[in-house]
Coordinates of C-alpha atoms in Angstrom, one line a residue:
Chain A
M567 CA -26.6 16.4 20.8
N568 CA -25.7 19.6 22.6
V569 CA -22.0 20.4 23.2
F570 CA -22.0 19.7 27.0
K571 CA -23.3 16.1 26.3
K572 CA -20.9 15.8 23.4
I573 CA -17.9 16.5 25.4
F574 CA -18.9 14.5 28.5
T575 CA -20.7 11.3 26.7
K576 CA -19.8 8.1 28.2
N577 CA -19.6 6.4 24.9
S578 CA -16.3 4.9 24.7
R579 CA -15.5 6.5 21.2
P580 CA -13.3 9.6 22.1
L581 CA -15.2 12.8 20.9
E582 CA -14.5 16.4 20.5
G583 CA -12.9 17.8 23.8
G584 CA -11.5 14.4 24.7
I585 CA -7.8 13.9 25.0
F586 CA -7.3 11.8 22.1
F587 CA -9.4 13.8 19.7
E588 CA -7.5 17.0 20.7
A589 CA -4.4 15.5 20.4
I590 CA -5.1 14.1 16.8
H591 CA -6.9 17.8 16.0
K592 CA -3.2 19.4 16.8
I593 CA -1.1 17.0 15.1
L594 CA -3.3 17.5 11.9
G595 CA -3.8 21.0 12.2
F596 CA -7.5 20.3 11.2
K597 CA -10.7 18.7 12.8
P598 CA -11.0 15.0 12.2
N599 CA -14.4 13.9 10.8
N600 CA -14.4 10.2 12.0
I601 CA -12.2 9.7 15.0
E602 CA -12.4 5.9 14.5
F603 CA -9.9 6.0 11.8
Y604 CA -7.2 7.6 13.8
Q605 CA -8.0 5.1 16.7
K606 CA -7.4 2.4 14.5
A607 CA -4.2 4.2 13.3
F608 CA -2.9 4.1 16.8
T609 CA -3.9 0.4 17.7
H610 CA -1.0 -2.0 17.8
R611 CA -1.6 -5.6 16.9
S612 CA -0.8 -6.7 20.4
S613 CA -4.2 -5.2 21.7
N614 CA -5.8 -8.1 19.8
K615 CA -8.9 -6.1 18.9
L616 CA -11.3 -7.7 16.2
D617 CA -14.2 -6.0 14.5
L618 CA -17.6 -7.5 14.2
K619 CA -16.5 -9.5 11.5
G620 CA -13.6 -10.8 13.1
N621 CA -10.9 -8.9 11.2
P622 CA -8.2 -7.4 13.5
I623 CA -8.2 -3.7 14.2
N624 CA -4.8 -2.4 14.0
Y625 CA -2.6 0.0 12.1
E626 CA -1.1 -2.3 9.8
R627 CA -3.5 -1.9 6.6
L628 CA -3.4 1.5 7.3
E629 CA 0.2 1.7 6.9
F630 CA -0.1 0.2 3.2
L631 CA -2.6 2.9 2.5
G632 CA -0.6 5.7 3.9
D633 CA 2.6 4.9 2.2
A634 CA 0.5 4.8 -1.0
M635 CA -0.4 8.3 -0.2
L636 CA 2.7 9.4 1.1
S637 CA 4.5 8.3 -2.1
A638 CA 1.9 10.0 -4.4
V639 CA 2.1 13.3 -2.7
I640 CA 5.7 13.3 -2.5
A641 CA 5.9 12.2 -6.5
G642 CA 3.6 15.4 -7.0
H643 CA 5.5 17.8 -5.1
L644 CA 8.9 16.7 -6.8
F645 CA 7.4 16.5 -10.1
N646 CA 6.3 20.2 -10.0
E647 CA 9.2 21.4 -7.9
V648 CA 12.0 20.0 -10.1
P649 CA 11.0 20.8 -13.5
S650 CA 14.5 19.6 -15.0
G651 CA 14.6 16.4 -13.0
D652 CA 14.3 13.1 -15.0
E653 CA 12.3 10.1 -14.0
G654 CA 15.6 8.4 -12.2
Y655 CA 16.3 11.7 -10.3
L656 CA 12.6 12.0 -9.1
T657 CA 12.7 8.5 -8.1
K658 CA 16.0 9.1 -6.2
M659 CA 14.7 11.9 -4.4
R660 CA 11.4 10.2 -3.3
S661 CA 13.1 7.3 -1.8
K662 CA 15.3 9.6 0.5
I663 CA 12.2 11.3 1.4
V664 CA 10.3 8.3 2.3
S665 CA 13.0 6.2 3.6
R666 CA 12.5 4.2 6.7
E667 CA 14.9 6.2 8.6
H668 CA 13.2 9.4 7.6
L669 CA 9.6 8.4 8.3
N670 CA 11.0 7.2 11.9
E671 CA 12.3 10.5 12.5
L672 CA 9.1 12.1 11.3
G673 CA 6.8 9.7 13.7
R674 CA 9.5 10.4 16.6
D675 CA 9.4 14.2 16.3
L676 CA 5.9 14.2 16.3
N677 CA 5.9 11.8 19.4
L678 CA 3.2 9.7 17.9
I679 CA 4.2 6.8 20.4
Q680 CA 2.6 8.5 23.2
L681 CA -1.0 7.7 21.8
V682 CA -0.3 4.2 20.8
N683 CA -2.8 1.6 22.1
S684 CA -0.6 -1.4 23.0
K685 CA -0.2 -4.4 25.4
V686 CA 3.5 -4.2 24.9
P687 CA 5.3 -1.7 26.7
S688 CA 6.6 0.8 24.3
Q689 CA 10.2 0.3 25.0
H690 CA 9.7 -3.0 23.4
F691 CA 8.9 -1.4 20.0
G692 CA 11.7 -1.2 17.5
D693 CA 12.6 2.0 15.9
N694 CA 10.3 1.4 13.0
I695 CA 7.2 1.7 15.0
H696 CA 7.4 5.7 14.5
G697 CA 7.5 5.4 11.0
N698 CA 4.9 2.9 10.6
I699 CA 2.6 5.0 12.9
F700 CA 3.1 8.0 10.7
E701 CA 2.1 6.0 7.3
A702 CA -1.0 4.7 9.5
L703 CA -1.8 8.3 10.3
V704 CA -1.6 9.2 6.6
G705 CA -3.6 6.5 5.6
A706 CA -6.5 7.4 8.2
I707 CA -6.6 11.1 7.1
F708 CA -7.1 9.8 3.4
L709 CA -9.8 7.5 4.5
D710 CA -11.3 10.4 6.9
K711 CA -11.0 13.5 4.6
G712 CA -9.6 12.5 1.2
Y713 CA -6.5 13.2 -1.1
T714 CA -6.7 16.9 -0.7
Y715 CA -6.2 16.9 2.9
C716 CA -3.9 14.1 3.1
E717 CA -1.8 16.4 0.7
K718 CA -2.2 19.3 3.3
F719 CA -1.1 17.4 6.0
I720 CA 2.0 16.0 3.9
Y721 CA 3.1 19.6 3.1
K722 CA 2.8 20.7 6.7
R723 CA 4.3 17.8 8.7
V724 CA 6.7 16.6 5.9
I725 CA 7.6 18.7 2.9
V726 CA 7.5 22.4 4.5
P727 CA 9.7 21.2 7.8
Y728 CA 11.8 18.4 6.1
V729 CA 12.0 18.2 2.4
D730 CA 14.4 20.3 0.9
I731 CA 15.9 19.7 -2.8
A732 CA 19.0 21.8 -2.3
K733 CA 19.9 19.7 1.0
L734 CA 18.8 16.2 -0.7
E735 CA 20.7 16.7 -3.7
G736 CA 23.9 17.2 -1.2
K737 CA 24.4 21.1 -2.3
V738 CA 23.5 22.3 1.2
I739 CA 25.0 20.4 4.1
S740 CA 23.6 22.4 6.9
Y741 CA 21.7 25.4 7.4
K742 CA 23.2 26.1 10.6
S743 CA 26.6 26.9 8.8
L744 CA 24.5 28.8 6.3
V745 CA 22.9 31.0 9.3
I746 CA 26.2 31.3 10.9
E747 CA 28.0 32.3 7.8
W748 CA 25.6 35.0 7.1
C749 CA 25.4 36.3 10.6
Q750 CA 29.4 36.8 10.6
K751 CA 29.2 38.7 7.7
E752 CA 26.6 41.0 8.8
K753 CA 28.2 41.2 11.9
K754 CA 24.9 40.1 13.6
P755 CA 25.1 38.6 17.1
F756 CA 23.3 34.9 17.0
H757 CA 22.7 32.5 19.7
Y758 CA 21.3 29.1 20.1
D759 CA 19.5 28.6 22.9
V760 CA 19.1 24.8 23.8
Y761 CA 17.0 23.4 26.5
D762 CA 15.3 20.1 27.8
D763 CA 11.8 19.8 26.4
N764 CA 10.6 16.4 27.3
G765 CA 7.3 14.7 26.4
N766 CA 5.8 12.3 28.8
D767 CA 6.8 9.2 27.1
G768 CA 10.2 8.9 28.4
Q769 CA 11.8 10.1 25.1
R770 CA 14.1 12.9 25.5
Y771 CA 13.8 16.0 23.4
F772 CA 15.3 19.4 23.1
G773 CA 14.0 22.7 22.5
V774 CA 15.9 25.4 20.5
K775 CA 15.3 29.1 20.2
L776 CA 17.4 31.0 17.7
S777 CA 18.2 34.7 18.4
I778 CA 19.7 37.1 15.8
D779 CA 20.1 40.5 16.9
N780 CA 18.8 39.5 20.2
K781 CA 15.3 38.8 18.8
I782 CA 14.0 35.2 18.7
I783 CA 13.8 34.2 15.1
A784 CA 12.9 30.7 15.1
K785 CA 12.1 27.8 17.2
A786 CA 12.4 24.1 16.9
R787 CA 11.9 20.8 18.9
A788 CA 13.5 17.4 18.4
T789 CA 15.1 14.5 19.4
S790 CA 18.8 15.6 19.4
K791 CA 20.3 19.0 19.8
K792 CA 21.7 18.9 16.3
K793 CA 18.5 18.1 14.7
A794 CA 16.5 20.9 16.8
E795 CA 19.2 23.3 15.6
E796 CA 19.2 22.5 12.1
I797 CA 15.5 22.7 12.1
A798 CA 15.5 26.2 13.7
S799 CA 18.2 27.3 11.3
K800 CA 16.3 26.2 8.4
R801 CA 13.2 27.9 9.6
A802 CA 15.3 31.0 9.9
F803 CA 16.9 30.7 6.5
F804 CA 13.5 30.6 4.8
A805 CA 12.3 33.5 7.0
F806 CA 15.6 35.5 5.8
Q807 CA 15.8 33.8 2.5
E808 CA 15.8 37.0 0.4
K809 CA 18.1 38.8 2.4
M810 CA 20.4 36.1 2.7
D811 CA 20.1 35.3 -1.1
K812 CA 21.3 38.6 -1.7
K813 CA 24.3 38.8 0.6
L814 CA 25.7 35.1 0.2
Chain B
M698 CA -13.4 32.9 -29.7
N699 CA -16.4 31.4 -31.5
V700 CA -16.9 27.6 -32.1
F701 CA -15.8 28.0 -35.8
K702 CA -12.5 29.7 -34.9
K703 CA -12.1 27.3 -32.2
I704 CA -12.0 24.4 -34.2
F705 CA -10.4 25.6 -37.4
T706 CA -7.6 27.8 -35.6
K707 CA -4.2 27.5 -36.9
N708 CA -2.6 27.2 -33.8
S709 CA -0.4 24.2 -33.4
R710 CA -2.2 23.4 -30.0
P711 CA -5.0 20.7 -30.9
L712 CA -8.2 22.3 -29.5
E713 CA -11.7 20.9 -29.2
G714 CA -12.8 18.9 -32.3
G715 CA -9.3 18.3 -33.4
I716 CA -8.3 14.7 -33.9
F717 CA -5.8 14.5 -30.9
F718 CA -8.5 16.4 -28.6
E719 CA -11.1 14.2 -29.5
A720 CA -9.2 10.9 -29.2
I721 CA -7.9 11.9 -25.7
H722 CA -11.7 13.0 -24.9
K723 CA -12.7 9.6 -26.0
I724 CA -10.1 7.7 -24.0
L725 CA -10.6 9.5 -20.9
G726 CA -14.5 9.6 -20.9
F727 CA -14.2 13.4 -19.9
K728 CA -12.9 16.5 -21.3
P729 CA -9.3 17.6 -20.7
N730 CA -8.8 21.0 -19.5
N731 CA -5.3 21.4 -20.9
I732 CA -4.4 19.3 -23.7
E733 CA -0.7 20.1 -23.4
F734 CA -0.5 17.8 -20.5
Y735 CA -1.6 15.0 -22.9
Q736 CA 0.7 16.0 -25.7
K737 CA 3.5 15.6 -23.4
A738 CA 2.3 11.9 -22.3
F739 CA 2.3 11.1 -25.9
T740 CA 5.7 12.4 -26.8
H741 CA 8.5 10.0 -27.2
R742 CA 11.9 11.2 -26.3
S743 CA 13.1 10.6 -29.9
S744 CA 11.1 13.6 -31.0
N745 CA 13.8 15.8 -29.2
K746 CA 11.7 18.4 -28.1
L747 CA 12.6 21.0 -25.6
D748 CA 10.7 23.5 -23.7
L749 CA 11.7 27.2 -23.4
K750 CA 13.9 26.5 -20.3
G751 CA 15.8 23.6 -22.1
N752 CA 13.9 21.0 -20.3
P753 CA 13.0 18.0 -22.6
I754 CA 9.5 17.3 -23.5
N755 CA 8.4 13.9 -23.4
Y756 CA 6.3 11.4 -21.3
E757 CA 9.2 10.1 -19.0
R758 CA 8.6 12.5 -16.1
L759 CA 4.9 12.0 -16.5
E760 CA 5.3 7.9 -16.1
F761 CA 7.1 8.6 -12.7
L762 CA 4.2 10.6 -11.7
G763 CA 1.3 8.2 -13.2
D764 CA 3.0 5.3 -11.5
A765 CA 2.7 7.0 -8.1
M766 CA -1.0 7.8 -8.8
L767 CA -1.9 4.3 -10.1
S768 CA -0.4 2.7 -7.1
A769 CA -2.3 5.2 -4.7
V770 CA -5.6 4.5 -6.4
I771 CA -5.3 0.7 -6.5
A772 CA -4.3 0.7 -2.8
G773 CA -7.2 2.7 -1.9
H774 CA -9.3 0.1 -3.9
L775 CA -8.1 -2.8 -2.4
F776 CA -8.2 -1.3 1.2
N777 CA -11.8 -0.9 0.8
E778 CA -12.7 -4.0 -1.1
V779 CA -10.8 -6.6 1.0
P780 CA -11.3 -5.6 4.6
S781 CA -9.8 -9.1 5.4
G782 CA -6.7 -8.8 3.6
D783 CA -3.5 -7.7 5.8
E784 CA -0.8 -5.6 4.5
G785 CA 1.2 -8.7 2.9
Y786 CA -1.9 -9.6 1.1
L787 CA -2.7 -5.9 -0.3
T788 CA 0.9 -5.4 -1.2
K789 CA 1.0 -8.5 -3.1
M790 CA -2.5 -7.9 -5.0
R791 CA -1.4 -4.4 -5.9
S792 CA 1.6 -5.5 -7.5
K793 CA -0.3 -7.8 -9.5
I794 CA -2.6 -5.3 -11.0
V795 CA 0.3 -3.0 -11.8
S796 CA 2.8 -5.4 -13.0
R797 CA 4.5 -4.2 -16.2
E798 CA 2.8 -7.1 -18.1
H799 CA -0.6 -5.9 -16.9
L800 CA 0.1 -2.1 -17.7
N801 CA 1.2 -3.0 -21.1
E802 CA -1.8 -5.2 -21.8
L803 CA -3.9 -2.1 -20.6
G804 CA -2.3 0.4 -23.1
R805 CA -2.3 -2.0 -26.0
D806 CA -6.0 -2.5 -25.4
L807 CA -6.6 1.0 -25.4
N808 CA -4.3 1.2 -28.6
L809 CA -2.6 4.2 -27.0
I810 CA 0.3 3.8 -29.3
Q811 CA -1.5 5.1 -32.3
L812 CA -1.3 8.6 -30.9
V813 CA 2.5 8.4 -30.1
N814 CA 4.5 11.4 -31.5
S815 CA 8.1 10.0 -32.1
K816 CA 10.7 9.7 -34.7
V817 CA 11.0 6.1 -34.1
P818 CA 8.8 3.7 -36.1
S819 CA 6.6 2.3 -33.9
Q820 CA 7.6 -1.4 -34.5
H821 CA 11.0 -0.5 -33.1
F822 CA 9.4 0.4 -29.6
G823 CA 9.5 -2.6 -27.1
D824 CA 6.7 -3.9 -25.4
N825 CA 7.0 -1.6 -22.4
I826 CA 5.9 1.4 -24.4
H827 CA 2.2 0.5 -23.8
G828 CA 2.6 0.5 -20.2
N829 CA 4.7 3.4 -20.2
I830 CA 2.3 5.6 -22.0
F831 CA -0.6 4.5 -20.0
E832 CA 1.4 5.6 -16.8
A833 CA 2.2 8.9 -18.5
L834 CA -1.5 9.4 -19.4
V835 CA -2.5 8.7 -15.7
G836 CA 0.2 11.3 -14.7
A837 CA -1.2 13.8 -17.2
I838 CA -4.8 13.3 -15.9
F839 CA -3.5 14.3 -12.4
L840 CA -1.9 17.3 -13.5
D841 CA -4.9 18.5 -15.7
K842 CA -7.7 17.3 -13.5
G843 CA -6.4 16.4 -9.9
Y844 CA -6.7 13.1 -7.9
T845 CA -10.4 12.5 -7.9
Y846 CA -10.5 12.5 -12.1
C847 CA -7.6 10.4 -11.9
E848 CA -9.3 7.9 -9.6
K849 CA -12.4 7.9 -11.9
F850 CA -10.3 7.3 -14.9
I851 CA -8.5 4.3 -13.2
Y852 CA -11.9 2.8 -12.0
K853 CA -13.2 2.9 -15.5
R854 CA -10.3 1.9 -17.6
V855 CA -8.3 -0.5 -15.0
I856 CA -10.5 -1.5 -12.1
V857 CA -13.9 -2.3 -13.8
P858 CA -12.9 -4.1 -16.8
Y859 CA -9.6 -6.1 -15.4
V860 CA -9.3 -6.1 -11.7
D861 CA -11.1 -8.9 -10.2
I862 CA -10.0 -9.9 -6.6
A863 CA -11.6 -13.6 -7.1
K864 CA -9.2 -14.0 -10.3
L865 CA -6.3 -12.2 -8.8
E866 CA -6.5 -14.8 -5.8
G867 CA -6.7 -17.6 -8.5
K868 CA -10.3 -18.8 -7.2
V869 CA -11.9 -18.0 -10.6
I870 CA -9.7 -19.3 -13.4
S871 CA -12.1 -18.2 -16.2
Y872 CA -15.0 -16.2 -16.7
K873 CA -16.0 -17.8 -20.1
S874 CA -16.1 -21.1 -18.2
L875 CA -18.4 -19.7 -15.5
V876 CA -20.8 -18.6 -18.3
I877 CA -20.7 -21.9 -20.1
E878 CA -21.5 -23.6 -17.1
W879 CA -24.1 -21.7 -16.0
C880 CA -25.9 -21.8 -19.5
Q881 CA -25.7 -25.6 -19.7
K882 CA -27.1 -25.9 -16.2
E883 CA -29.9 -23.4 -17.3
K884 CA -30.3 -25.1 -20.8
K885 CA -29.9 -21.6 -22.4
P886 CA -28.3 -21.5 -25.8
F887 CA -25.3 -19.2 -26.1
H888 CA -22.8 -18.2 -28.6
Y889 CA -19.6 -16.1 -28.6
D890 CA -19.5 -14.4 -32.1
V891 CA -15.9 -13.6 -32.8
Y892 CA -14.8 -11.0 -35.4
D893 CA -11.9 -8.8 -36.7
D894 CA -12.2 -5.5 -35.3
N895 CA -8.8 -3.8 -36.3
G896 CA -7.5 -0.3 -35.6
N897 CA -5.6 1.9 -38.1
D898 CA -2.2 1.0 -36.3
G899 CA -1.6 -2.5 -37.9
Q900 CA -2.5 -4.0 -34.5
R901 CA -4.8 -6.8 -34.8
Y902 CA -8.0 -6.6 -32.8
F903 CA -10.9 -8.9 -32.1
G904 CA -14.4 -8.0 -31.3
V905 CA -16.7 -10.5 -29.5
K906 CA -20.4 -10.5 -28.9
L907 CA -21.8 -12.8 -26.5
S908 CA -25.5 -13.9 -26.8
I909 CA -27.3 -15.8 -24.5
D910 CA -31.0 -17.0 -25.2
N911 CA -30.3 -15.2 -28.9
K912 CA -29.8 -11.9 -26.9
I913 CA -26.6 -10.0 -27.2
I914 CA -25.6 -9.8 -23.4
A915 CA -22.1 -8.4 -23.7
K916 CA -19.6 -7.1 -26.0
A917 CA -15.8 -6.7 -25.9
R918 CA -12.7 -5.8 -27.9
A919 CA -9.1 -7.0 -27.3
T920 CA -5.9 -7.9 -28.8
S921 CA -6.7 -11.9 -28.9
K922 CA -9.9 -13.9 -29.2
K923 CA -9.3 -15.4 -25.8
K924 CA -9.0 -12.1 -24.2
A925 CA -12.0 -10.5 -25.8
E926 CA -14.2 -13.7 -24.8
E927 CA -12.8 -13.3 -21.3
I928 CA -13.8 -9.9 -20.9
A929 CA -17.1 -10.3 -22.5
S930 CA -17.8 -13.2 -20.2
K931 CA -16.8 -11.1 -17.3
R932 CA -19.3 -8.6 -18.0
A933 CA -22.0 -10.8 -18.9
F934 CA -21.1 -12.4 -15.5
F935 CA -21.6 -9.3 -13.6
A936 CA -24.9 -8.3 -15.4
F937 CA -26.0 -11.8 -14.3
Q938 CA -24.3 -12.2 -11.3
E939 CA -27.3 -12.5 -9.0
K940 CA -28.9 -15.1 -11.2
M941 CA -25.7 -17.0 -11.4
D942 CA -24.8 -16.8 -7.9
K943 CA -28.3 -18.4 -6.8
K944 CA -27.7 -21.1 -9.3
L945 CA -24.1 -22.1 -9.2

């Protein structure tokens, strides 16, 4: 099949170049092989779809699978990252990371709900839909690409931006305060530029650009100003980590 | 290093050809890369070992990791195996498979306790040591060889011999009764030959050879006669499945 046909095929399965395919590609950071797994991950039970054998097509089974993969990947990360943490510590830290609240936040920040196929209007979903879809997406990645890609995705979307042992342990309360403290000590001007950055799903988003010394150091986007500032601060912190560690 | 040196080195690390290495090799069904992970998986906290940074060396952290990997692999298996099972069903089935009782049985049947490095006599351990060591072993495999080998091991040691959806659902109560029923219908002579087959750890084991038509069809070894007969029957059942399915 040539590229032209591939993009403009009338087949109902969304192909490379299609809106759904490209949205998934962007979220994953790599190309999906079999887009059907992802379609299922974004199909709500209200759509009442059935496969040829009469089994319902929706994300609920994928949620189960994704939850298991998420727990495994986070377990592996914590095991390597905290060699001094005993079993109880590791279990507690993992619960914090995969808490329902945290998963909802992850799903919301990726704006997954905009892709959901449902007969129920999205305002009628409870808050848990964000986390459920996030788990289902992880399950779809596992089926489509295997454990290593699943791990890669979880690193990119969960561990790097959100998982921070010091913060989970309550040792670092806020990266914003660390950044401000450092800038004041170093007598460097800093500025958090907050602006509206809404999606097309009615959900309000905020963008933040953090400038230090009149240069943009980090950007972030989230569902609250505070969260966006914190993510941008964390990014700046890790970019500057060596400098800050020496000075703080 | 030549083979002679490799086997007879005085280094305390057990190498290829050593008793520990070969025992692990046999249990895994493939060669370990880094035997140190497995040494840790079999080290009880009573041995009071510490690494160079002062962190305790014992199997407890590996248990956490292995538990997560086991849950993930079983989730993947059930997801594929039972396409009609919803999230609740899959969760329930997984709990049955990774129940403490079942993991203890797995560890006991592999006689893992004989390899444990401990300052406490093995009779003083509770029953859970069998399952705990089994989980730690899975964790060690993950660190040593990655997810795919972990999955391979769990298939070989858990799923193939023990996981049977029909039985977990309570649809098949006993494979022995299926085998007997089939033999009687087919007018085939059958015989369960049970004998003692003890290890060197004081634990009593039973071997079973199941003959049908005066040919040995399946063998098994377990900690009770009933269990050994059931495992041999299940093996025979799957060997004969097509024939039996047609006749029953």
